[in-house]
mmCIF file of C-alpha atoms and ligand atoms in Angstrom:
data_model
loop_
_atom_site.group_PDB
_atom_site.id
_atom_site.type_symbol
_atom_site.label_atom_id
_atom_site.label_comp_id
_atom_site.label_asym_id
_atom_site.label_seq_id
_atom_site.Cartn_x
_atom_site.Cartn_y
_atom_site.Cartn_z
ATOM 1 C CA MET Z 1 3.430 43.532 42.759
ATOM 2 C CA ILE Z 2 1.713 45.685 45.383
ATOM 3 C CA VAL Z 3 1.083 49.309 44.442
ATOM 4 C CA LEU Z 4 -0.227 52.261 46.435
ATOM 5 C CA GLY Z 5 -2.238 54.569 44.157
ATOM 6 C CA ILE Z 6 -2.832 58.261 44.880
ATOM 7 C CA GLU Z 7 -5.522 60.323 43.117
ATOM 8 C CA SER Z 8 -6.262 64.040 43.655
ATOM 9 C CA SER Z 9 -7.155 65.450 40.226
ATOM 10 C CA CYS Z 10 -10.523 66.987 41.158
ATOM 11 C CA ASP Z 11 -12.443 67.053 44.459
ATOM 12 C CA GLU Z 12 -11.693 63.519 45.695
ATOM 13 C CA THR Z 13 -8.583 62.807 47.761
ATOM 14 C CA ALA Z 14 -8.051 59.089 47.306
ATOM 15 C CA ALA Z 15 -5.532 56.345 48.057
ATOM 16 C CA ALA Z 16 -5.767 52.604 47.545
ATOM 17 C CA ILE Z 17 -3.634 49.478 47.506
ATOM 18 C CA VAL Z 18 -3.886 46.947 44.657
ATOM 19 C CA GLU Z 19 -1.979 43.715 44.065
ATOM 20 C CA ASP Z 20 -1.030 42.434 40.597
ATOM 21 C CA GLY Z 21 -3.563 44.738 38.888
ATOM 22 C CA ARG Z 22 -6.348 42.508 40.144
ATOM 23 C CA ILE Z 23 -6.778 42.341 43.931
ATOM 24 C CA LEU Z 24 -8.099 45.350 45.856
ATOM 25 C CA HIS Z 25 -6.680 45.533 49.393
ATOM 26 C CA SER Z 26 -7.935 48.981 50.381
ATOM 27 C CA ASN Z 27 -9.773 51.919 48.853
ATOM 28 C CA ILE Z 28 -10.107 55.205 50.752
ATOM 29 C CA VAL Z 29 -11.868 58.248 49.265
ATOM 30 C CA ALA Z 30 -12.339 61.576 51.031
ATOM 31 C CA THR Z 31 -14.405 64.076 49.095
ATOM 32 C CA SER Z 32 -14.789 67.826 49.488
ATOM 33 C CA MET Z 33 -18.046 67.610 47.462
ATOM 34 C CA ASP Z 34 -20.185 69.004 50.319
ATOM 35 C CA LEU Z 35 -18.033 72.137 50.423
ATOM 36 C CA HIS Z 36 -18.658 72.730 46.690
ATOM 37 C CA ALA Z 37 -22.394 71.993 46.718
ATOM 38 C CA ALA Z 38 -23.288 75.552 47.737
ATOM 39 C CA TYR Z 39 -21.541 76.827 44.588
ATOM 40 C CA GLY Z 40 -23.093 74.243 42.222
ATOM 41 C CA GLY Z 41 -19.678 73.032 41.054
ATOM 42 C CA VAL Z 42 -16.112 72.359 42.138
ATOM 43 C CA VAL Z 43 -14.247 75.462 43.391
ATOM 44 C CA PRO Z 44 -10.559 74.781 42.570
ATOM 45 C CA GLU Z 45 -9.102 76.673 45.550
ATOM 46 C CA ILE Z 46 -11.375 74.888 48.027
ATOM 47 C CA ALA Z 47 -10.540 71.519 46.450
ATOM 48 C CA ALA Z 48 -6.774 72.129 46.671
ATOM 49 C CA ARG Z 49 -6.980 73.198 50.313
ATOM 50 C CA SER Z 50 -9.056 70.132 51.191
ATOM 51 C CA HIS Z 51 -6.521 67.840 49.481
ATOM 52 C CA ILE Z 52 -3.728 69.274 51.643
ATOM 53 C CA GLU Z 53 -5.681 68.464 54.802
ATOM 54 C CA ALA Z 54 -6.809 65.007 53.674
ATOM 55 C CA ILE Z 55 -3.909 63.515 51.741
ATOM 56 C CA MET Z 56 -1.739 62.022 54.510
ATOM 57 C CA PRO Z 57 -4.657 60.748 56.635
ATOM 58 C CA VAL Z 58 -6.080 59.109 53.479
ATOM 59 C CA VAL Z 59 -2.749 57.447 52.573
ATOM 60 C CA ASN Z 60 -2.299 56.179 56.148
ATOM 61 C CA GLN Z 61 -5.874 54.873 56.214
ATOM 62 C CA ALA Z 62 -5.239 52.992 52.951
ATOM 63 C CA LEU Z 63 -2.300 51.203 54.638
ATOM 64 C CA THR Z 64 -4.347 50.508 57.768
ATOM 65 C CA GLU Z 65 -7.342 49.157 55.858
ATOM 66 C CA ALA Z 66 -5.025 46.847 53.885
ATOM 67 C CA LYS Z 67 -3.323 45.796 57.155
ATOM 68 C CA MET Z 68 0.015 46.649 55.553
ATOM 69 C CA THR Z 69 3.092 48.693 56.401
ATOM 70 C CA TRP Z 70 5.315 50.548 53.924
ATOM 71 C CA ASP Z 71 7.534 47.412 53.725
ATOM 72 C CA ALA Z 72 4.773 45.643 51.759
ATOM 73 C CA ILE Z 73 4.488 48.397 49.133
ATOM 74 C CA ASP Z 74 6.504 47.764 45.949
ATOM 75 C CA ALA Z 75 5.705 51.019 44.147
ATOM 76 C CA ILE Z 76 3.674 54.237 44.243
ATOM 77 C CA ALA Z 77 1.439 55.398 41.379
ATOM 78 C CA VAL Z 78 0.019 58.909 41.168
ATOM 79 C CA THR Z 79 -2.292 60.850 38.840
ATOM 80 C CA TYR Z 80 -0.244 63.641 37.206
ATOM 81 C CA GLY Z 81 -2.968 64.801 34.727
ATOM 82 C CA ALA Z 82 -5.464 65.702 33.518
ATOM 83 C CA GLY Z 83 -7.161 67.732 36.206
ATOM 84 C CA LEU Z 84 -7.165 70.919 38.249
ATOM 85 C CA GLY Z 85 -3.636 72.288 38.681
ATOM 86 C CA GLY Z 86 -3.812 72.980 42.406
ATOM 87 C CA SER Z 87 -5.454 69.614 43.096
ATOM 88 C CA LEU Z 88 -2.947 67.624 41.034
ATOM 89 C CA LEU Z 89 -0.024 69.402 42.732
ATOM 90 C CA VAL Z 90 -0.998 68.104 46.158
ATOM 91 C CA GLY Z 91 -1.142 64.456 45.032
ATOM 92 C CA VAL Z 92 2.006 64.635 42.906
ATOM 93 C CA LEU Z 93 4.126 66.420 45.528
ATOM 94 C CA SER Z 94 2.946 63.994 48.218
ATOM 95 C CA ALA Z 95 3.711 60.971 46.028
ATOM 96 C CA ARG Z 96 7.131 62.370 45.085
ATOM 97 C CA THR Z 97 7.997 62.947 48.745
ATOM 98 C CA LEU Z 98 6.820 59.461 49.742
ATOM 99 C CA ALA Z 99 8.710 57.844 46.844
ATOM 100 C CA ILE Z 100 11.923 59.540 48.020
ATOM 101 C CA THR Z 101 11.517 59.019 51.762
ATOM 102 C CA LYS Z 102 10.195 55.439 51.525
ATOM 103 C CA ASN Z 103 12.530 54.594 48.629
ATOM 104 C CA LYS Z 104 9.872 53.288 46.212
ATOM 105 C CA PRO Z 105 9.657 53.510 42.405
ATOM 106 C CA LEU Z 106 7.121 56.079 41.210
ATOM 107 C CA TYR Z 107 4.724 55.728 38.263
ATOM 108 C CA ALA Z 108 2.974 58.740 36.693
ATOM 109 C CA ILE Z 109 -0.593 57.912 35.691
ATOM 110 C CA ASN Z 110 -2.957 59.503 33.181
ATOM 111 C CA HIS Z 111 -6.274 59.907 35.039
ATOM 112 C CA VAL Z 112 -8.443 58.960 32.051
ATOM 113 C CA GLU Z 113 -6.431 55.799 31.283
ATOM 114 C CA GLY Z 114 -6.720 55.033 34.991
ATOM 115 C CA HIS Z 115 -10.528 55.063 34.828
ATOM 116 C CA VAL Z 116 -10.408 52.230 32.257
ATOM 117 C CA TYR Z 117 -8.235 50.107 34.574
ATOM 118 C CA ALA Z 118 -10.850 50.105 37.352
ATOM 119 C CA ASN Z 119 -12.397 47.315 35.269
ATOM 120 C CA PHE Z 120 -9.387 45.027 35.860
ATOM 121 C CA ILE Z 121 -10.137 44.680 39.583
ATOM 122 C CA THR Z 122 -11.847 41.325 40.101
ATOM 123 C CA LYS Z 123 -11.073 40.352 43.691
ATOM 124 C CA THR Z 124 -11.335 41.875 47.143
ATOM 125 C CA ALA Z 125 -11.864 40.860 50.733
ATOM 126 C CA LEU Z 126 -13.339 44.323 51.441
ATOM 127 C CA PRO Z 127 -17.069 44.297 52.225
ATOM 128 C CA GLY Z 128 -19.657 45.921 49.952
ATOM 129 C CA TYR Z 129 -18.060 45.503 46.505
ATOM 130 C CA VAL Z 130 -19.760 43.946 43.488
ATOM 131 C CA LEU Z 131 -16.983 43.152 40.999
ATOM 132 C CA PRO Z 132 -16.799 41.448 37.602
ATOM 133 C CA THR Z 133 -15.526 37.871 37.856
ATOM 134 C CA LYS Z 134 -13.180 38.111 34.851
ATOM 135 C CA GLN Z 135 -10.780 40.793 33.636
ATOM 136 C CA PRO Z 136 -11.593 42.347 30.232
ATOM 137 C CA VAL Z 137 -9.884 40.796 27.196
ATOM 138 C CA PHE Z 138 -8.037 42.765 24.455
ATOM 139 C CA PRO Z 139 -8.994 44.323 22.140
ATOM 140 C CA ILE Z 140 -11.086 46.361 24.570
ATOM 141 C CA LEU Z 141 -13.489 49.111 23.524
ATOM 142 C CA ALA Z 142 -13.599 51.665 26.347
ATOM 143 C CA LEU Z 143 -16.269 54.325 26.779
ATOM 144 C CA ILE Z 144 -14.939 56.902 29.230
ATOM 145 C CA VAL Z 145 -17.664 59.209 30.515
ATOM 146 C CA SER Z 146 -17.103 61.546 33.439
ATOM 147 C CA GLY Z 147 -17.479 65.127 34.613
ATOM 148 C CA GLY Z 148 -14.368 66.087 32.689
ATOM 149 C CA HIS Z 149 -14.237 63.575 29.833
ATOM 150 C CA SER Z 150 -16.258 61.868 27.128
ATOM 151 C CA GLN Z 151 -13.991 59.577 25.120
ATOM 152 C CA LEU Z 152 -14.150 56.412 23.118
ATOM 153 C CA ALA Z 153 -10.879 54.455 22.893
ATOM 154 C CA LEU Z 154 -9.732 51.124 21.512
ATOM 155 C CA PHE Z 155 -7.126 49.326 23.622
ATOM 156 C CA ARG Z 156 -5.309 46.688 21.511
ATOM 157 C CA ASN Z 157 -3.089 45.818 24.455
ATOM 158 C CA HIS Z 158 -1.712 47.465 27.585
ATOM 159 C CA PHE Z 159 -0.204 50.844 26.602
ATOM 160 C CA ASP Z 160 -1.282 50.370 22.988
ATOM 161 C CA TYR Z 161 -4.479 52.252 22.363
ATOM 162 C CA THR Z 162 -6.100 54.613 19.892
ATOM 163 C CA LEU Z 163 -8.403 57.456 20.846
ATOM 164 C CA LEU Z 164 -11.341 57.015 18.455
ATOM 165 C CA GLY Z 165 -13.231 60.155 19.389
ATOM 166 C CA GLN Z 166 -14.013 62.620 22.125
ATOM 167 C CA THR Z 167 -16.261 65.492 23.058
ATOM 168 C CA GLN Z 168 -15.775 68.694 21.097
ATOM 169 C CA ASP Z 169 -17.116 70.824 23.942
ATOM 170 C CA ASP Z 170 -18.665 69.793 27.281
ATOM 171 C CA ALA Z 171 -18.228 66.384 28.902
ATOM 172 C CA ILE Z 172 -21.399 64.350 29.385
ATOM 173 C CA GLY Z 173 -21.125 64.511 33.197
ATOM 174 C CA GLU Z 174 -20.798 68.291 32.960
ATOM 175 C CA ALA Z 175 -24.041 68.350 30.924
ATOM 176 C CA PHE Z 176 -25.772 66.332 33.682
ATOM 177 C CA ASP Z 177 -24.453 68.841 36.240
ATOM 178 C CA LYS Z 178 -25.659 71.853 34.213
ATOM 179 C CA VAL Z 179 -29.101 70.368 33.519
ATOM 180 C CA ALA Z 180 -29.468 69.668 37.246
ATOM 181 C CA LYS Z 181 -28.773 73.348 37.911
ATOM 182 C CA ILE Z 182 -31.339 74.477 35.295
ATOM 183 C CA ILE Z 183 -34.115 72.406 36.868
ATOM 184 C CA GLY Z 184 -33.006 73.078 40.456
ATOM 185 C CA LEU Z 185 -31.617 69.685 41.486
ATOM 186 C CA PRO Z 186 -28.645 69.375 43.852
ATOM 187 C CA TYR Z 187 -24.983 68.976 42.795
ATOM 188 C CA PRO Z 188 -23.568 66.566 41.636
ATOM 189 C CA GLY Z 189 -26.124 66.492 38.859
ATOM 190 C CA GLY Z 190 -25.648 62.939 37.564
ATOM 191 C CA PRO Z 191 -27.224 61.042 40.447
ATOM 192 C CA SER Z 192 -29.917 63.692 41.090
ATOM 193 C CA VAL Z 193 -30.968 63.910 37.422
ATOM 194 C CA SER Z 194 -31.063 60.079 37.249
ATOM 195 C CA LYS Z 195 -33.227 59.895 40.367
ATOM 196 C CA LYS Z 196 -35.653 62.581 39.158
ATOM 197 C CA ALA Z 197 -35.781 60.922 35.704
ATOM 198 C CA LEU Z 198 -37.365 57.813 37.261
ATOM 199 C CA GLU Z 199 -40.601 59.811 37.811
ATOM 200 C CA GLY Z 200 -40.634 61.311 34.292
ATOM 201 C CA ASP Z 201 -41.423 60.437 30.681
ATOM 202 C CA ALA Z 202 -38.267 60.036 28.545
ATOM 203 C CA HIS Z 203 -40.237 60.954 25.409
ATOM 204 C CA ALA Z 204 -41.992 64.048 26.777
ATOM 205 C CA TYR Z 205 -39.505 66.401 25.113
ATOM 206 C CA ALA Z 206 -37.651 65.843 21.825
ATOM 207 C CA PHE Z 207 -34.104 67.169 22.274
ATOM 208 C CA PRO Z 208 -31.731 67.341 19.285
ATOM 209 C CA LYS Z 209 -28.876 64.848 18.807
ATOM 210 C CA ALA Z 210 -25.652 66.592 17.724
ATOM 211 C CA LYS Z 211 -24.305 65.715 14.275
ATOM 212 C CA LEU Z 212 -20.514 65.929 14.065
ATOM 213 C CA ALA Z 213 -17.854 65.526 11.402
ATOM 214 C CA GLY Z 214 -15.858 63.000 13.471
ATOM 215 C CA LYS Z 215 -17.576 59.594 13.390
ATOM 216 C CA TYR Z 216 -16.798 58.947 17.064
ATOM 217 C CA ASP Z 217 -16.863 62.504 18.409
ATOM 218 C CA PHE Z 218 -19.435 63.847 20.862
ATOM 219 C CA SER Z 219 -20.936 67.255 21.633
ATOM 220 C CA PHE Z 220 -23.152 68.169 24.566
ATOM 221 C CA SER Z 221 -23.265 71.951 24.617
ATOM 222 C CA GLY Z 222 -26.146 72.191 22.115
ATOM 223 C CA LEU Z 223 -28.175 69.713 24.143
ATOM 224 C CA LYS Z 224 -27.575 71.733 27.290
ATOM 225 C CA THR Z 225 -28.858 74.903 25.559
ATOM 226 C CA ALA Z 226 -31.859 72.986 24.171
ATOM 227 C CA VAL Z 227 -32.742 71.943 27.729
ATOM 228 C CA LEU Z 228 -32.558 75.557 28.876
ATOM 229 C CA ARG Z 229 -34.802 76.794 26.006
ATOM 230 C CA THR Z 230 -37.277 73.936 26.598
ATOM 231 C CA ALA Z 231 -37.478 74.744 30.302
ATOM 232 C CA GLN Z 232 -38.063 78.446 29.527
ATOM 233 C CA ALA Z 233 -40.797 77.570 27.008
ATOM 234 C CA ALA Z 234 -42.374 75.115 29.471
ATOM 235 C CA VAL Z 235 -43.037 77.972 31.915
ATOM 236 C CA GLY Z 236 -44.324 80.202 29.120
ATOM 237 C CA ALA Z 237 -41.223 82.433 28.987
ATOM 238 C CA ASP Z 238 -38.693 83.239 26.257
ATOM 239 C CA PHE Z 239 -34.896 83.073 26.245
ATOM 240 C CA THR Z 240 -34.582 86.266 28.294
ATOM 241 C CA LEU Z 241 -35.824 84.557 31.475
ATOM 242 C CA PRO Z 242 -32.787 84.130 33.757
ATOM 243 C CA SER Z 243 -32.097 80.426 34.381
ATOM 244 C CA HIS Z 244 -32.012 80.878 38.173
ATOM 245 C CA GLU Z 245 -35.739 81.714 38.083
ATOM 246 C CA LEU Z 246 -36.623 78.393 36.417
ATOM 247 C CA PRO Z 247 -36.549 75.969 39.392
ATOM 248 C CA ALA Z 248 -39.270 77.910 41.232
ATOM 249 C CA ARG Z 249 -41.522 78.113 38.147
ATOM 250 C CA LEU Z 250 -41.224 74.547 36.830
ATOM 251 C CA SER Z 251 -43.630 71.960 38.243
ATOM 252 C CA GLU Z 252 -42.220 68.727 39.694
ATOM 253 C CA ALA Z 253 -43.742 66.841 36.741
ATOM 254 C CA GLN Z 254 -42.048 69.161 34.228
ATOM 255 C CA LYS Z 255 -38.711 68.750 36.023
ATOM 256 C CA ALA Z 256 -39.065 64.962 35.947
ATOM 257 C CA ASP Z 257 -39.969 64.951 32.237
ATOM 258 C CA ILE Z 258 -37.021 67.216 31.367
ATOM 259 C CA ALA Z 259 -34.650 65.051 33.459
ATOM 260 C CA ALA Z 260 -35.903 61.830 31.834
ATOM 261 C CA SER Z 261 -35.857 63.186 28.262
ATOM 262 C CA PHE Z 262 -32.379 64.689 28.701
ATOM 263 C CA GLU Z 263 -30.937 61.578 30.345
ATOM 264 C CA HIS Z 264 -32.357 59.268 27.711
ATOM 265 C CA LEU Z 265 -30.959 61.336 24.826
ATOM 266 C CA ALA Z 266 -27.530 62.069 26.384
ATOM 267 C CA ILE Z 267 -27.007 58.380 27.132
ATOM 268 C CA GLU Z 268 -28.364 57.292 23.736
ATOM 269 C CA THR Z 269 -25.797 59.611 22.101
ATOM 270 C CA VAL Z 270 -22.829 57.828 23.699
ATOM 271 C CA VAL Z 271 -24.370 54.387 23.237
ATOM 272 C CA ASP Z 272 -24.916 55.086 19.486
ATOM 273 C CA LYS Z 273 -21.184 55.808 19.057
ATOM 274 C CA THR Z 274 -20.213 52.802 21.135
ATOM 275 C CA MET Z 275 -22.352 50.600 18.866
ATOM 276 C CA LEU Z 276 -20.739 52.069 15.724
ATOM 277 C CA ALA Z 277 -17.255 51.393 17.117
ATOM 278 C CA PHE Z 278 -18.276 47.908 18.233
ATOM 279 C CA GLU Z 279 -19.367 47.061 14.694
ATOM 280 C CA GLU Z 280 -16.216 48.511 13.111
ATOM 281 C CA PHE Z 281 -13.546 47.142 15.499
ATOM 282 C CA GLU Z 282 -15.159 43.946 16.826
ATOM 283 C CA PRO Z 283 -13.624 44.171 20.308
ATOM 284 C CA LYS Z 284 -13.610 41.136 22.620
ATOM 285 C CA SER Z 285 -14.650 43.281 25.595
ATOM 286 C CA VAL Z 286 -16.505 46.540 26.131
ATOM 287 C CA VAL Z 287 -15.905 48.497 29.327
ATOM 288 C CA ILE Z 288 -17.341 51.744 30.645
ATOM 289 C CA ALA Z 289 -15.430 54.063 32.934
ATOM 290 C CA GLY Z 290 -15.745 57.401 34.735
ATOM 291 C CA GLY Z 291 -18.430 58.826 36.995
ATOM 292 C CA VAL Z 292 -21.244 58.559 34.434
ATOM 293 C CA ALA Z 293 -20.550 54.793 34.209
ATOM 294 C CA ALA Z 294 -22.528 54.700 37.457
ATOM 295 C CA SER Z 295 -25.647 55.571 35.429
ATOM 296 C CA SER Z 296 -28.236 52.754 35.412
ATOM 297 C CA GLU Z 297 -29.702 54.206 32.210
ATOM 298 C CA LEU Z 298 -26.297 53.774 30.492
ATOM 299 C CA ARG Z 299 -25.966 50.216 31.750
ATOM 300 C CA GLN Z 300 -29.490 49.369 30.619
ATOM 301 C CA GLN Z 301 -29.179 50.867 27.120
ATOM 302 C CA LEU Z 302 -25.801 49.161 26.568
ATOM 303 C CA SER Z 303 -26.972 45.741 27.651
ATOM 304 C CA GLU Z 304 -30.081 46.063 25.474
ATOM 305 C CA ARG Z 305 -28.083 46.917 22.352
ATOM 306 C CA LEU Z 306 -24.692 45.168 22.602
ATOM 307 C CA PRO Z 307 -24.527 41.541 21.486
ATOM 308 C CA ILE Z 308 -21.918 40.711 24.161
ATOM 309 C CA PRO Z 309 -22.366 41.086 27.916
ATOM 310 C CA VAL Z 310 -20.670 44.105 29.521
ATOM 311 C CA ALA Z 311 -19.109 43.462 32.909
ATOM 312 C CA TYR Z 312 -19.647 46.521 35.091
ATOM 313 C CA THR Z 313 -17.473 47.380 38.015
ATOM 314 C CA ASP Z 314 -18.688 48.561 41.398
ATOM 315 C CA PHE Z 315 -20.174 52.092 41.564
ATOM 316 C CA LYS Z 316 -17.404 53.038 44.033
ATOM 317 C CA LEU Z 317 -14.781 52.271 41.373
ATOM 318 C CA CYS Z 318 -16.571 54.289 38.646
ATOM 319 C CA THR Z 319 -16.154 57.705 40.266
ATOM 320 C CA ASP Z 320 -12.655 59.013 41.051
ATOM 321 C CA ASN Z 321 -10.633 56.653 43.250
ATOM 322 C CA GLY Z 322 -7.086 55.565 43.984
ATOM 323 C CA ALA Z 323 -7.709 51.906 43.116
ATOM 324 C CA MET Z 324 -7.863 52.587 39.372
ATOM 325 C CA ILE Z 325 -4.551 54.491 39.625
ATOM 326 C CA ALA Z 326 -2.911 51.687 41.628
ATOM 327 C CA THR Z 327 -4.192 49.090 39.134
ATOM 328 C CA LEU Z 328 -2.666 50.849 36.129
ATOM 329 C CA GLY Z 329 0.494 51.342 38.242
ATOM 330 C CA CYS Z 330 0.654 47.538 38.755
ATOM 331 C CA PHE Z 331 0.462 46.906 35.000
ATOM 332 C CA LYS Z 332 3.137 49.545 34.320
ATOM 333 C CA ALA Z 333 5.427 47.897 36.873
ATOM 334 C CA MET Z 334 4.662 44.335 35.695
ATOM 335 C CA HIS Z 335 5.385 45.330 32.064
ATOM 336 C CA GLY Z 336 8.634 47.178 32.829
ATOM 337 C CA GLN Z 337 7.321 50.601 31.851
ATOM 338 C CA PHE Z 338 9.341 53.731 32.639
ATOM 339 C CA THR Z 339 9.260 55.064 36.182
ATOM 340 C CA ALA Z 340 8.937 58.797 36.884
ATOM 341 C CA ASP Z 341 11.727 60.840 38.472
ATOM 342 C CA PRO Z 342 10.537 61.654 42.011
ATOM 343 C CA TYR Z 343 12.669 64.820 41.987
ATOM 344 C CA THR Z 344 11.190 66.303 38.840
ATOM 345 C CA LEU Z 345 7.752 64.792 38.016
ATOM 346 C CA ASP Z 346 5.516 67.711 37.037
ATOM 347 C CA ILE Z 347 1.736 67.976 36.797
ATOM 348 C CA ALA Z 348 0.028 68.014 33.371
ATOM 349 C CA PRO Z 349 -3.403 69.652 33.846
ATOM 350 C CA ASN Z 350 -4.269 69.411 30.126
ATOM 351 C CA LEU Z 351 -2.945 65.894 29.545
ATOM 352 C CA SER Z 352 -4.886 64.069 26.830
ATOM 353 C CA MET Z 353 -5.120 60.368 26.078
HETATM 354 O O1 KG4 S 401 -15.195 60.396 37.167
HETATM 355 P P1 KG4 S 401 -15.788 61.422 38.047
HETATM 356 O O2 KG4 S 401 -15.964 61.099 39.512
HETATM 357 O O3 KG4 S 401 -14.956 62.755 38.008
HETATM 358 C C1 KG4 S 401 -14.353 63.219 36.829
HETATM 359 O O4 KG4 S 401 -13.236 62.746 36.483
HETATM 360 O O5 KG4 S 401 -14.996 64.080 36.194
HETATM 361 O O6 KG4 S 401 -17.194 61.813 37.391
HETATM 362 C C2 KG4 S 401 -18.080 62.736 38.013
HETATM 363 C C3 KG4 S 401 -19.276 62.945 37.088
HETATM 364 C C4 KG4 S 401 -20.181 64.085 37.534
HETATM 365 O O7 KG4 S 401 -20.430 64.941 36.421
HETATM 366 C C5 KG4 S 401 -21.474 63.381 37.972
HETATM 367 O O8 KG4 S 401 -22.618 64.176 37.757
HETATM 368 C C6 KG4 S 401 -21.460 62.157 37.075
HETATM 369 O O9 KG4 S 401 -20.088 61.764 37.030
HETATM 370 N N1 KG4 S 401 -22.295 61.038 37.595
HETATM 371 C C7 KG4 S 401 -23.378 60.546 36.955
HETATM 372 C C8 KG4 S 401 -23.943 59.562 37.812
HETATM 373 N N2 KG4 S 401 -23.169 59.494 38.937
HETATM 374 C C9 KG4 S 401 -22.155 60.407 38.777
HETATM 375 N N3 KG4 S 401 -23.912 60.863 35.774
HETATM 376 C C10 KG4 S 401 -25.031 60.204 35.389
HETATM 377 N N4 KG4 S 401 -25.644 59.270 36.150
HETATM 378 C C11 KG4 S 401 -25.134 58.912 37.355
HETATM 379 N N5 KG4 S 401 -25.757 57.994 38.090
HETATM 380 ZN ZN1 ZN S 402 -12.436 60.952 36.849
#
């Protein structure tokens, strides 16, 4: 079963080819991130326009990299939600058109479920990938942490999962992005906060950990505000100081200490919940997914606290990509799941798990 996966839910235009939900044949990602950097976040209209320009070159490159023609492709899988409406439309309409013109079955994929399936890729002839040697085993506890999502889910089997908890406000990646802005680090905030944190003291500032009614729910908006107030106090100002004046007034050491203290606490928050769920559900595997899964701090805290080893996938498969979409598409096809109608498949920007 060879599936071409298409992903365009945010600012990455991506296509990839995966065989049997295991073997990665190609993985092409074009990002419009540079175009958004000046604005400190993704501008939906710019993202949608970039997808239109990139989508067909990216799909063709995925075929070329895999040394395949359309004849080799058994099915197409595409992200139909959640995500930005204009961005999703480009991927879905392209996939629908290709499914009709190339006469291939079409599978509609939930982006967040897709992130989890990046962990099923264990083989590739492509250079530069560090992959787990074994696929995860059910029941799987999945921590999904990205710029748009913070979720904890228990997968009993393929297509049989329970959402244990999720963020009640901001996603953890979004908090990284906002903290980066407060202390004047470049977008995207995750990698730049992580890098700055290496020079700082994780215990310099005591930020509050949110207490929520839901045992497995998260909240990051209070933490984000605490970082802002701490930064204002650190320069001797009160809450009336506009945040855009902070980067120039904070010293490099203060920025590093704020980055380290924030990163440590934000990651500890999601690791605490993962540990609680691990104890309650006794999963055979634990996987992490989404852009924040690239965080070395997350990987370190998890491996220190979990009694079983966590197999991490390659950084390139943590952030948005087509390979995760193709992989879930393979499993849908191999398990006889419903195909989507290429004439009517609609986007679902607010799709939940
Ligand atoms: O999964 P993704 O590419 O897009 C969404 O579906 O949201 O995740 C992007 C998010 C951004 O918020 C980025 O700041 C964060 O992942 N991120 C990180 C790291 N690398 C990317 N966060 C923390 N540490 C990192 N090393
Ligand atoms: Zn994502």
